[in-house]
PDB file of C-alpha atoms in Angstrom:
ATOM      1  CA  MET A   1     -17.603 -14.216   9.563  1.00  0.00           C
ATOM      2  CA  ILE A   2     -17.568 -14.238   5.845  1.00  0.00           C
ATOM      3  CA  ARG A   3     -15.688 -17.462   4.587  1.00  0.00           C
ATOM      4  CA  HIS A   4     -14.690 -16.597   0.987  1.00  0.00           C
ATOM      5  CA  ILE A   5     -13.650 -13.047  -0.050  1.00  0.00           C
ATOM      6  CA  THR A   6     -12.734 -11.527  -3.533  1.00  0.00           C
ATOM      7  CA  ASP A   7     -11.430  -7.913  -4.052  1.00  0.00           C
ATOM      8  CA  GLU A   8      -8.781  -5.885  -5.621  1.00  0.00           C
ATOM      9  CA  GLY A   9      -5.880  -4.549  -3.603  1.00  0.00           C
ATOM     10  CA  ILE A  10      -2.698  -2.970  -3.413  1.00  0.00           C
ATOM     11  CA  VAL A  11       0.391  -4.886  -1.653  1.00  0.00           C
ATOM     12  CA  ILE A  12       1.929  -2.709   0.841  1.00  0.00           C
ATOM     13  CA  ARG A  13       3.801  -4.592   3.192  1.00  0.00           C
ATOM     14  CA  ARG A  14       5.052  -8.276   3.230  1.00  0.00           C
ATOM     15  CA  PHE A  15       7.578 -10.398   5.302  1.00  0.00           C
ATOM     16  CA  ASN A  16       8.497 -13.933   4.977  1.00  0.00           C
ATOM     17  CA  ARG A  17       7.180 -16.405   7.453  1.00  0.00           C
ATOM     18  CA  GLN A  18       8.149 -20.057   7.739  1.00  0.00           C
ATOM     19  CA  GLU A  19      10.014 -21.652   4.935  1.00  0.00           C
ATOM     20  CA  ALA A  20       7.888 -20.925   1.895  1.00  0.00           C
ATOM     21  CA  ASP A  21       4.947 -18.580   3.013  1.00  0.00           C
ATOM     22  CA  ARG A  22       4.970 -14.880   3.084  1.00  0.00           C
ATOM     23  CA  GLN A  23       2.563 -12.482   5.201  1.00  0.00           C
ATOM     24  CA  LEU A  24       1.011  -9.618   3.341  1.00  0.00           C
ATOM     25  CA  ILE A  25      -0.445  -6.690   4.403  1.00  0.00           C
ATOM     26  CA  ILE A  26      -2.667  -5.829   1.399  1.00  0.00           C
ATOM     27  CA  PHE A  27      -4.906  -2.310   0.977  1.00  0.00           C
ATOM     28  CA  THR A  28      -8.019  -3.225  -0.930  1.00  0.00           C
ATOM     29  CA  LYS A  29     -10.829  -1.892  -2.346  1.00  0.00           C
ATOM     30  CA  ASN A  30     -13.791  -3.037   0.023  1.00  0.00           C
ATOM     31  CA  HIS A  31     -12.151  -4.388   2.914  1.00  0.00           C
ATOM     32  CA  GLY A  32      -9.684  -1.922   3.931  1.00  0.00           C
ATOM     33  CA  LYS A  33      -6.244  -3.162   5.012  1.00  0.00           C
ATOM     34  CA  ILE A  34      -6.114  -6.872   5.749  1.00  0.00           C
ATOM     35  CA  SER A  35      -3.506  -9.198   6.580  1.00  0.00           C
ATOM     36  CA  ALA A  36      -3.224 -12.496   4.618  1.00  0.00           C
ATOM     37  CA  THR A  37      -0.841 -15.589   4.244  1.00  0.00           C
ATOM     38  CA  ALA A  38       0.656 -16.490   0.839  1.00  0.00           C
ATOM     39  CA  LYS A  39       0.990 -20.192   1.356  1.00  0.00           C
ATOM     40  CA  GLY A  40       4.041 -21.687  -0.404  1.00  0.00           C
ATOM     41  CA  VAL A  41       4.818 -18.371  -2.469  1.00  0.00           C
ATOM     42  CA  ARG A  42       8.528 -18.419  -2.153  1.00  0.00           C
ATOM     43  CA  ARG A  43       8.743 -21.806  -3.458  1.00  0.00           C
ATOM     44  CA  PRO A  44      10.908 -21.433  -7.057  1.00  0.00           C
ATOM     45  CA  GLY A  45       7.813 -22.703  -9.026  1.00  0.00           C
ATOM     46  CA  SER A  46       4.942 -20.675  -7.115  1.00  0.00           C
ATOM     47  CA  LYS A  47       2.626 -18.967  -9.701  1.00  0.00           C
ATOM     48  CA  LYS A  48       1.153 -16.422  -7.251  1.00  0.00           C
ATOM     49  CA  ALA A  49       4.660 -14.837  -6.356  1.00  0.00           C
ATOM     50  CA  GLY A  50       5.173 -12.731  -9.062  1.00  0.00           C
ATOM     51  CA  HIS A  51       1.474 -11.288  -8.799  1.00  0.00           C
ATOM     52  CA  LEU A  52       2.113 -10.466  -5.187  1.00  0.00           C
ATOM     53  CA  GLU A  53       5.260  -7.919  -5.230  1.00  0.00           C
ATOM     54  CA  LEU A  54       4.893  -4.391  -3.405  1.00  0.00           C
ATOM     55  CA  PHE A  55       2.811  -1.999  -4.982  1.00  0.00           C
ATOM     56  CA  SER A  56       1.119  -4.433  -7.218  1.00  0.00           C
ATOM     57  CA  HIS A  57      -2.305  -3.805  -7.840  1.00  0.00           C
ATOM     58  CA  VAL A  58      -3.957  -7.496  -7.797  1.00  0.00           C
ATOM     59  CA  GLN A  59      -7.429  -9.276  -7.887  1.00  0.00           C
ATOM     60  CA  VAL A  60      -7.144 -11.757  -4.751  1.00  0.00           C
ATOM     61  CA  GLU A  61      -9.716 -14.539  -3.694  1.00  0.00           C
ATOM     62  CA  LEU A  62      -8.879 -15.461   0.071  1.00  0.00           C
ATOM     63  CA  VAL A  63     -10.461 -17.956   2.257  1.00  0.00           C
ATOM     64  CA  ASN A  64     -11.071 -17.134   5.986  1.00  0.00           C
ATOM     65  CA  THR A  65     -10.219 -20.312   8.396  1.00  0.00           C
ATOM     66  CA  HIS A  66     -10.255 -20.031  11.890  1.00  0.00           C
ATOM     67  CA  GLY A  67      -9.890 -16.246  11.765  1.00  0.00           C
ATOM     68  CA  TYR A  68      -6.978 -16.085   9.754  1.00  0.00           C
ATOM     69  CA  LEU A  69      -7.045 -15.348   5.845  1.00  0.00           C
ATOM     70  CA  THR A  70      -5.279 -17.353   3.292  1.00  0.00           C
ATOM     71  CA  ILE A  71      -4.647 -16.099  -0.141  1.00  0.00           C
ATOM     72  CA  THR A  72      -6.076 -19.094  -2.837  1.00  0.00           C
ATOM     73  CA  GLN A  73      -5.459 -16.992  -6.088  1.00  0.00           C
ATOM     74  CA  ALA A  74      -4.039 -13.883  -7.167  1.00  0.00           C
ATOM     75  CA  ALA A  75      -4.052 -12.091 -10.480  1.00  0.00           C
ATOM     76  CA  SER A  76      -2.201  -8.806 -11.307  1.00  0.00           C
ATOM     77  CA  ILE A  77      -4.280  -6.140 -12.641  1.00  0.00           C
ATOM     78  CA  THR A  78      -1.720  -3.472 -13.013  1.00  0.00           C
ATOM     79  CA  THR A  79       2.075  -3.527 -12.338  1.00  0.00           C
ATOM     80  CA  PHE A  80       4.208  -0.358 -11.643  1.00  0.00           C
ATOM     81  CA  PRO A  81       7.583  -1.358 -13.379  1.00  0.00           C
ATOM     82  CA  CYS A  82       9.113   2.419 -12.932  1.00  0.00           C
ATOM     83  CA  LEU A  83       8.581   2.195  -9.200  1.00  0.00           C
ATOM     84  CA  SER A  84      10.764  -0.555  -8.782  1.00  0.00           C
ATOM     85  CA  SER A  85      13.486   0.627 -11.273  1.00  0.00           C
ATOM     86  CA  GLN A  86      13.834   4.260 -10.722  1.00  0.00           C
ATOM     87  CA  LEU A  87      15.152   5.149  -6.944  1.00  0.00           C
ATOM     88  CA  PRO A  88      13.118   8.637  -6.782  1.00  0.00           C
ATOM     89  CA  LEU A  89       9.834   7.173  -7.812  1.00  0.00           C
ATOM     90  CA  THR A  90      10.511   4.027  -5.497  1.00  0.00           C
ATOM     91  CA  ARG A  91      11.404   6.366  -2.556  1.00  0.00           C
ATOM     92  CA  GLN A  92       7.790   8.491  -3.153  1.00  0.00           C
ATOM     93  CA  ALA A  93       6.342   5.258  -3.371  1.00  0.00           C
ATOM     94  CA  PHE A  94       7.507   3.995  -0.029  1.00  0.00           C
ATOM     95  CA  ILE A  95       6.911   7.051   1.691  1.00  0.00           C
ATOM     96  CA  ALA A  96       3.001   7.374   0.677  1.00  0.00           C
ATOM     97  CA  THR A  97       2.577   3.684   1.635  1.00  0.00           C
ATOM     98  CA  GLU A  98       3.874   3.923   5.011  1.00  0.00           C
ATOM     99  CA  VAL A  99       1.800   7.274   5.500  1.00  0.00           C
ATOM    100  CA  LEU A 100      -0.926   5.325   4.593  1.00  0.00           C
ATOM    101  CA  ASP A 101      -0.142   2.128   6.271  1.00  0.00           C
ATOM    102  CA  ARG A 102       0.093   4.276   9.492  1.00  0.00           C
ATOM    103  CA  PHE A 103      -2.917   6.035   9.439  1.00  0.00           C
ATOM    104  CA  THR A 104      -5.321   3.357   8.595  1.00  0.00           C
ATOM    105  CA  VAL A 105      -6.627   0.296  10.780  1.00  0.00           C
ATOM    106  CA  PHE A 106      -7.277  -3.289   9.677  1.00  0.00           C
ATOM    107  CA  GLU A 107     -10.871  -3.931   8.218  1.00  0.00           C
ATOM    108  CA  GLU A 108     -11.888  -0.830   7.874  1.00  0.00           C
ATOM    109  CA  ASN A 109     -13.391   0.229   4.545  1.00  0.00           C
ATOM    110  CA  TYR A 110     -11.218   3.223   2.804  1.00  0.00           C
ATOM    111  CA  THR A 111     -12.658   2.791  -0.870  1.00  0.00           C
ATOM    112  CA  ASP A 112     -11.998   6.537  -1.572  1.00  0.00           C
ATOM    113  CA  LEU A 113      -8.422   6.329  -0.291  1.00  0.00           C
ATOM    114  CA  PHE A 114      -7.844   3.270  -2.150  1.00  0.00           C
ATOM    115  CA  LEU A 115      -8.650   4.843  -5.437  1.00  0.00           C
ATOM    116  CA  HIS A 116      -6.799   8.128  -4.557  1.00  0.00           C
ATOM    117  CA  TYR A 117      -3.744   5.626  -3.451  1.00  0.00           C
ATOM    118  CA  LEU A 118      -4.223   3.625  -6.883  1.00  0.00           C
ATOM    119  CA  GLU A 119      -4.092   6.881  -8.905  1.00  0.00           C
ATOM    120  CA  PHE A 120      -1.160   8.157  -6.974  1.00  0.00           C
ATOM    121  CA  LEU A 121       0.784   5.220  -8.115  1.00  0.00           C
ATOM    122  CA  LYS A 122      -0.315   5.243 -11.600  1.00  0.00           C
ATOM    123  CA  ARG A 123       0.661   8.971 -11.481  1.00  0.00           C
ATOM    124  CA  THR A 124       4.070   8.384 -10.024  1.00  0.00           C
ATOM    125  CA  ASN A 125       4.741   5.455 -12.410  1.00  0.00           C
ATOM    126  CA  GLN A 126       4.436   7.871 -15.401  1.00  0.00           C
ATOM    127  CA  ALA A 127       6.020  10.753 -13.871  1.00  0.00           C
ATOM    128  CA  ASP A 128       9.188  12.299 -14.468  1.00  0.00           C
ATOM    129  CA  PRO A 129      11.378  11.596 -11.209  1.00  0.00           C
ATOM    130  CA  ALA A 130      12.120  15.041 -10.481  1.00  0.00           C
ATOM    131  CA  SER A 131       8.225  16.114 -10.343  1.00  0.00           C
ATOM    132  CA  THR A 132       7.036  13.288  -7.883  1.00  0.00           C
ATOM    133  CA  ASP A 133       7.028  15.641  -5.107  1.00  0.00           C
ATOM    134  CA  SER A 134       3.814  17.362  -6.011  1.00  0.00           C
ATOM    135  CA  HIS A 135       1.961  13.838  -6.753  1.00  0.00           C
ATOM    136  CA  LEU A 136       3.104  12.997  -2.986  1.00  0.00           C
ATOM    137  CA  SER A 137       1.943  16.189  -1.513  1.00  0.00           C
ATOM    138  CA  ALA A 138      -1.374  15.662  -3.349  1.00  0.00           C
ATOM    139  CA  PHE A 139      -1.890  12.141  -1.907  1.00  0.00           C
ATOM    140  CA  GLU A 140      -1.012  13.249   1.613  1.00  0.00           C
ATOM    141  CA  VAL A 141      -3.388  16.421   1.491  1.00  0.00           C
ATOM    142  CA  HIS A 142      -6.174  14.291   0.327  1.00  0.00           C
ATOM    143  CA  LEU A 143      -5.308  11.572   3.096  1.00  0.00           C
ATOM    144  CA  LEU A 144      -5.307  14.090   5.887  1.00  0.00           C
ATOM    145  CA  GLN A 145      -8.230  15.540   4.683  1.00  0.00           C
ATOM    146  CA  SER A 146     -10.233  12.414   4.115  1.00  0.00           C
ATOM    147  CA  LEU A 147      -9.399  10.943   7.643  1.00  0.00           C
ATOM    148  CA  GLY A 148     -10.412  14.161   9.026  1.00  0.00           C
ATOM    149  CA  PHE A 149      -6.893  15.461  10.611  1.00  0.00           C
ATOM    150  CA  GLY A 150      -7.122  18.894   8.737  1.00  0.00           C
ATOM    151  CA  LEU A 151      -4.174  20.633   7.293  1.00  0.00           C
ATOM    152  CA  PRO A 152      -1.133  22.700   8.410  1.00  0.00           C
ATOM    153  CA  GLU A 153      -1.195  26.360   7.631  1.00  0.00           C
ATOM    154  CA  THR A 154       1.245  26.197   4.727  1.00  0.00           C
ATOM    155  CA  ILE A 155       1.349  23.317   2.276  1.00  0.00           C
ATOM    156  CA  ASN A 156       4.637  22.309   1.166  1.00  0.00           C
ATOM    157  CA  PRO A 157       6.689  18.845   1.144  1.00  0.00           C
ATOM    158  CA  PHE A 158       8.529  19.909   4.353  1.00  0.00           C
ATOM    159  CA  THR A 159       5.549  21.334   6.480  1.00  0.00           C
ATOM    160  CA  LEU A 160       3.112  18.218   5.499  1.00  0.00           C
ATOM    161  CA  LYS A 161       6.193  15.698   6.587  1.00  0.00           C
ATOM    162  CA  ALA A 162       6.786  17.531   9.955  1.00  0.00           C
ATOM    163  CA  PHE A 163       2.551  17.988  10.267  1.00  0.00           C
ATOM    164  CA  ILE A 164       2.136  14.128   9.539  1.00  0.00           C
ATOM    165  CA  GLU A 165       5.190  13.232  11.881  1.00  0.00           C
ATOM    166  CA  SER A 166       3.712  15.436  14.846  1.00  0.00           C
ATOM    167  CA  ILE A 167       0.328  13.515  14.374  1.00  0.00           C
ATOM    168  CA  LEU A 168       2.078  10.315  14.354  1.00  0.00           C
ATOM    169  CA  ASP A 169       4.503  11.156  17.456  1.00  0.00           C
ATOM    170  CA  HIS A 170       6.911   9.095  15.419  1.00  0.00           C
ATOM    171  CA  PRO A 171       9.208   9.925  12.296  1.00  0.00           C
ATOM    172  CA  LEU A 172       8.675   8.413   9.018  1.00  0.00           C
ATOM    173  CA  ARG A 173      11.433   5.564   8.113  1.00  0.00           C
ATOM    174  CA  SER A 174      10.719   5.710   4.548  1.00  0.00           C
ATOM    175  CA  THR A 175      12.016   9.229   4.354  1.00  0.00           C
ATOM    176  CA  LYS A 176      15.331   8.189   4.984  1.00  0.00           C
ATOM    177  CA  VAL A 177      16.072   6.082   1.864  1.00  0.00           C
TER     178      VAL A 177
END
């Protein structure tokens, strides 16, 4: 098993662990979706904390000890400030991230999907909040096609949502935001 990993990725999920640690799900360019622990990141003086926010495009260095990945270094490549300050854009990013997270498996390489997801975040960050549905629909269509699920007969936000939920056999939680 690989001991040291250096890769770029996007933080798609995070949750607190213990007193000062945070568990992160990072969608990486070369290693797919991985789970890693950021030790001490919740302490007030942590240097990694600002780099490991949701939707952050980061360069991470990880070490594999006893089968668990631990983040040793993190540096921001791109941040998306509009995604955290404008609710309609945040909603679109959460929906795309939930769909991506639910359709992908851990440690499977999805380089093309990573690049398309990164492009989606860049476009959404720069978009007018009223026009983000087209970006989300384009991302969902690409995801479905690249993973081999096909497409619904008509393509619009409502049919795509229903089609995705029928494949997942569960409603999307992020659409309720």
